[in-house]
Amino acid sequence: MAELDDIDNWLFDNSSDSSQEHEHFLQFSKVFLPCMYLVVFAFGLVGNSLVLVIYFFYQKMKSLTDLLLMNLPLADLVFVCTLPFWAYAGTHEWVFGTVMCKTLRGIYTVNFYTSMLTLTCITVDRFTAVVLATKAFNQQAKRMMWGKVLCFIIWVVSLLVSLPQIIYGNVMYLDKLICIYHNGAISTAVLATQMTLGFFMPLLTMVVCYSGIIMTLLHARGFQKHKSLKIILLVVAMFLLTQTPFNLAKLIQSTNWEYHAMTSFKYVILVTEAIAYLRACLNPVLYAFVGLKFQKNFWKFVKDVGCIPYLGVSSQWKSSEENSKTCSASHNAEATSMFQL
């Protein structure tokens, strides 16, 4: 997924469309995209903040999976915190100055790449934990140490590939003040990087790793097998449904400059971009709340803040943990409980 593709850069170029069609698109964009930004911001803020609170105060970092699952909501949280600025700019104009333009574009882009690279690492980690269970167990301490290095590398790489957005981000006046990124000399390289790190690499990793995981689970025994398979399919489906439309639209747009001036294609870019942003809301659910350990700590948090009665959750989780221990009697059984994080 590209970040805040320079919709505003060609938003006002209506050379191939009637002024009436262009005006209708302007009105639609002023309402639709800011509303979607605010929806993603609200749900993403609550969901990712809740995940981070539970990981910081209730869940000890005992494995590489825990470390990566904390890095993901952190990246998504910073990502969604930039959206209110773009929502205001989409409705009115950019009033935050050049420094904020460069800063917010940089923050937005860094956390987009961090989120997608972390997602890729989580997929590889799950493959290792299930398919190479014995090796992963024996090297758990070493994997934890390298996990911290890996998280640092992810943020550094994300910063490096985001430099064009920071360097060439600027405020321009095109009927109104807008914060845009535009540099024709390196735009192709930037798009290629976005498509590679933001879509094709995570997708290819999911296909390869989850195929291996599914084959392992199909040969394993345990009550968690069918649940794990459903979750895997849900993870892949979520990624495909939210990321494929926008990346496909960007790929098509890059093949012919005429698409930049087509009002109908501007609608496609706008809507698919908004759909792609939904990942920041769905990630907390798919990568944290499905874990039994996380769910247990979530109910502890709910009890501590006094929202609802505990409702006998302790005994429920005790039973789940006993079943989990029974299921973990062999390495194959351990594989089936991969989502009991």
C-alpha positions as a printed Julia matrix, in Angstrom:
341×3 Matrix{Float64}:
   0.0     0.0     0.0
   1.37    3.41   -0.91
   1.1     6.16    1.61
  -1.22    9.06    1.06
  -0.56    8.76   -2.65
  -0.4    12.17   -4.05
  -4.12   12.3    -4.7
  -4.06   16.03   -4.17
  -1.23   16.27   -6.68
  -3.53   15.26   -9.5
  -6.8    16.06   -7.78
  -6.95   19.42   -9.41
  -5.84   18.3   -12.87
  -9.11   17.92  -14.76
  -7.76   18.28  -18.26
  -9.49   15.09  -19.46
 -12.75   15.48  -17.53
 -15.62   17.92  -17.56
 -15.53   20.56  -14.84
 -18.81   19.23  -13.46
 -17.46   15.7   -13.03
 -14.34   17.09  -11.47
 -16.35   19.21   -9.04
 -18.43   16.18   -8.01
 -15.25   14.25   -7.31
 -13.85   17.11   -5.23
 -17.0    17.18   -3.12
 -16.95   13.39   -2.7
 -13.29   13.36   -1.68
 -13.82   16.14    0.87
 -16.4    14.01    2.67
 -15.46   10.38    2.08
 -11.72   10.24    2.73
 -11.67   12.43    5.89
 -14.55   10.36    7.32
 -12.66    7.14    6.65
  -9.52    8.62    8.18
 -11.38    9.48   11.36
 -13.06    6.06   11.57
  -9.72    4.29   11.19
  -8.17    6.7    13.68
 -10.85    6.09   16.32
 -10.9     2.29   16.13
  -7.16    2.01   15.53
  -6.38    4.26   18.49
  -8.56    2.27   20.89
  -7.55   -1.17   19.63
  -3.8    -0.61   19.38
  -3.64    1.34   22.64
  -5.42   -1.48   24.44
  -3.01   -4.05   23.02
   0.01   -2.01   24.1
  -1.36   -1.45   27.62
  -1.89   -5.17   28.09
   1.52   -6.06   26.69
   3.29   -3.48   28.86
   1.49   -4.11   32.16
   0.06   -7.64   31.99
   2.1    -9.73   29.57
   5.78  -10.5    29.94
   7.95  -10.5    26.84
   8.96  -14.17   26.87
   9.29  -14.91   23.18
  10.03  -13.41   19.78
   6.32  -13.58   19.0
   5.52  -11.36   21.99
   8.15   -8.86   20.9
   6.86   -8.68   17.33
   3.24   -8.49   18.45
   4.13   -5.46   20.55
   6.02   -3.82   17.67
   3.02   -4.15   15.33
   0.43   -2.19   17.38
   3.11    0.41   18.2
   3.67    1.04   14.49
  -0.07    1.03   13.76
  -0.77    3.39   16.65
   1.68    6.04   15.42
   0.33    5.47   11.9
  -3.28    6.24   12.84
  -2.28    9.28   14.93
  -1.28   11.09   11.71
  -4.69   10.58   10.12
  -6.59   13.46   11.83
  -4.15   15.93   10.23
  -4.82   14.5     6.77
  -8.56   14.45    7.49
  -8.53   18.16    8.29
  -6.35   18.94    5.27
  -8.68   16.94    3.02
 -11.71   18.91    4.19
 -10.07   22.35    4.32
  -6.42   22.85    3.41
  -2.95   22.26    4.84
  -2.44   24.81    7.61
   0.32   23.08    9.58
   3.36   24.42    7.71
   6.24   22.85    5.79
   8.05   21.34    8.77
   4.89   19.52    9.91
   4.3    18.42    6.32
   7.69   16.75    6.11
   7.45   15.38    9.67
   3.98   13.87    9.33
   4.74   12.4     5.92
   7.88   10.88    7.39
   6.1     9.5    10.48
   3.24    8.18    8.37
   5.55    6.44    5.91
   8.0     5.05    8.49
   5.2     3.43   10.44
   3.54    2.09    7.31
   6.73    0.24    6.36
   7.38   -0.79    9.97
   3.91   -2.31   10.2
   4.22   -4.26    6.94
   7.77   -5.51    7.68
   6.71   -6.56   11.19
   3.75   -8.39    9.68
   6.19  -10.25    7.43
   8.43  -11.17   10.38
   5.44  -12.43   12.38
   4.57  -14.75    9.51
   8.13  -16.13    9.39
   8.18  -16.48   13.18
   4.98  -18.5    13.16
   6.38  -20.74   10.43
   9.48  -21.37   12.54
   7.46  -22.01   15.7
   5.23  -24.58   14.01
   7.19  -26.26   11.23
  10.55  -26.07   13.0
   9.15  -26.4    16.52
  12.06  -28.3    18.09
  14.71  -25.96   16.75
  12.7   -22.9    17.76
  12.24  -24.23   21.3
  15.93  -25.03   21.77
  17.01  -21.59   20.54
  14.31  -19.56   22.29
  16.72  -17.33   24.25
  18.84  -16.64   21.17
  15.72  -15.9    19.08
  14.56  -13.4    21.71
  17.9   -11.58   21.56
  17.9   -11.49   17.77
  14.27  -10.36   17.87
  15.28   -7.1    19.54
  17.93   -6.58   16.87
  15.35   -7.4    14.21
  12.88   -4.8    15.52
  15.65   -2.17   15.47
  16.57   -3.11   11.9
  12.92   -2.87   10.83
  12.65    0.71   12.1
  15.98    1.72   10.52
  15.07    0.24    7.13
  11.65    1.91    7.31
  13.28    5.26    8.01
  15.71    4.89    5.12
  13.07    4.02    2.52
  10.91    6.9     3.83
  13.55    9.56    3.24
  12.13   10.64   -0.16
   8.82   11.5     1.52
  10.67   13.56    4.13
  13.09   15.27    1.76
  10.67   16.05   -1.07
   7.54   16.62    0.99
   6.46   20.25    0.6
   3.5    22.6     0.84
   2.2    23.92   -2.46
  -0.76   26.02   -3.53
  -3.05   24.29   -6.06
  -6.41   26.01   -5.56
  -5.64   25.53   -1.86
  -2.6    24.73    0.29
  -1.73   21.04    0.14
   1.06   18.87    1.56
   2.37   16.73   -1.29
   5.28   14.59   -2.31
   6.45   14.88   -5.9
   9.74   14.07   -7.57
   9.49   12.67  -11.07
  13.11   11.49  -11.14
  12.67    8.94   -8.36
   8.9     8.37   -8.39
   9.27    5.02  -10.16
  11.79    3.78   -7.6
   9.57    4.96   -4.74
   6.54    3.18   -6.22
   8.56   -0.01   -6.73
   9.7     0.1    -3.1
   6.16    0.66   -1.88
   4.8    -2.23   -3.92
   7.65   -4.56   -2.89
   7.85   -3.9     0.86
   4.21   -2.98    1.31
   2.49   -5.74   -0.65
   4.42   -8.33   -2.65
   6.92   -9.32    0.05
   4.29   -9.77    2.81
   2.0   -11.6     0.37
   4.72  -13.97   -0.88
   5.85  -14.63    2.7
   2.29  -15.45    3.75
   1.76  -17.83    0.85
   5.01  -19.73    1.44
   4.99  -19.8     5.25
   1.31  -20.43    5.82
   1.34  -23.19    3.22
   4.01  -24.93    5.29
   2.06  -24.29    8.49
  -1.14  -25.7     7.03
   0.64  -28.86    5.87
   2.08  -29.31    9.38
  -1.29  -28.75   11.05
  -3.02  -31.21    8.75
  -0.65  -33.93    9.95
  -0.95  -32.92   13.6
  -3.44  -34.02   16.22
  -5.13  -31.79   18.71
  -8.24  -29.77   19.36
  -6.64  -26.54   18.17
  -6.02  -27.7    14.6
  -9.25  -26.59   12.97
  -9.3   -23.31   14.88
  -5.73  -22.56   13.81
  -6.51  -23.27   10.16
  -9.5   -20.93   10.28
  -7.39  -18.17   11.8
  -4.69  -18.62    9.13
  -7.27  -18.31    6.37
  -8.74  -15.26    8.11
  -5.32  -13.58    8.34
  -4.58  -14.16    4.66
  -8.09  -13.15    3.6
  -7.89   -9.9     5.58
  -4.59   -8.99    3.97
  -5.79   -9.81    0.45
  -9.15   -8.03    0.79
  -7.7    -4.82    2.24
  -4.4    -4.53    0.37
  -4.95   -6.08   -3.07
  -7.49   -3.58   -4.51
  -5.37   -0.5    -3.79
  -2.08   -2.04   -4.92
  -3.71   -3.35   -8.09
  -5.14    0.1    -8.78
  -1.71    1.7    -8.25
  -0.1    -0.86  -10.53
  -2.64   -0.14  -13.28
  -2.25    3.61  -12.81
   1.52    3.37  -13.19
   1.17    1.76  -16.64
  -0.5     4.73  -18.29
  -0.46    8.4   -17.3
  -3.96    8.83  -18.76
  -5.34    7.14  -15.64
  -4.12   10.09  -13.53
  -6.61   12.38  -15.3
  -9.59    9.99  -15.37
 -12.23   10.95  -12.81
 -13.59    7.41  -12.65
 -10.14    6.05  -11.79
  -9.7     8.73   -9.13
 -12.75    7.27   -7.39
 -11.15    3.82   -7.55
  -7.9     5.07   -5.98
  -9.75    6.99   -3.29
 -12.03    4.13   -2.2
  -9.41    1.37   -2.36
  -6.95    3.54   -0.41
  -9.51    3.93    2.38
 -10.09    0.16    2.42
  -6.35   -0.46    2.67
  -6.14    1.7     5.8
  -8.53   -0.65    7.62
  -5.57   -2.94    8.35
  -4.63   -0.6    11.23
  -7.99   -1.43   12.88
  -7.98   -5.16   12.11
  -4.39   -5.95   13.1
  -5.06   -5.76   16.86
  -7.91   -8.24   16.52
  -6.1   -10.75   14.31
  -2.65  -10.6    15.88
  -3.46  -10.22   19.55
  -7.04  -10.93   20.55
  -7.01  -14.41   18.99
  -4.32  -15.51   21.47
  -5.52  -17.32   24.57
  -2.81  -15.76   26.73
  -3.7   -12.29   25.51
  -7.4   -12.9    26.08
  -6.68  -13.99   29.64
  -4.71  -10.81   30.31
  -7.42   -8.76   28.64
 -10.0   -10.04   31.1
  -7.6    -9.27   33.96
  -7.39   -5.71   32.64
 -11.19   -5.48   32.39
 -11.48   -6.65   36.0
  -8.84   -4.18   37.22
 -10.52   -1.17   35.62
 -13.89   -2.34   36.98
 -15.76   -2.3    33.68
 -17.64   -5.58   34.14
 -17.66   -8.41   36.67
 -15.03  -11.09   36.24
 -17.79  -13.67   35.59
 -15.73  -16.69   36.52
 -13.12  -16.09   33.86
 -10.35  -17.49   36.05
 -11.79  -20.98   36.04
 -12.47  -20.77   32.32
  -8.86  -19.88   31.55
  -7.57  -22.47   33.99
  -9.48  -25.11   32.03
  -8.13  -23.73   28.75
  -4.58  -23.81   30.04
  -4.98  -27.41   31.21
  -6.27  -28.39   27.78
  -3.36  -26.51   26.22
  -0.86  -28.44   28.32
  -2.49  -31.71   27.32
  -2.37  -30.67   23.69
   1.33  -29.83   24.02
   2.36  -33.38   24.88
   4.16  -33.68   21.55
   5.82  -31.3    19.09
   2.99  -31.77   16.61
   0.49  -30.89   19.3
   2.5   -27.79   20.13
   2.17  -26.75   16.52
  -1.61  -26.84   16.71
  -1.6   -24.39   19.61
   0.38  -21.77   17.67
  -2.21  -19.11   18.4
  -2.14  -19.57   22.15
   0.36  -16.72   22.27
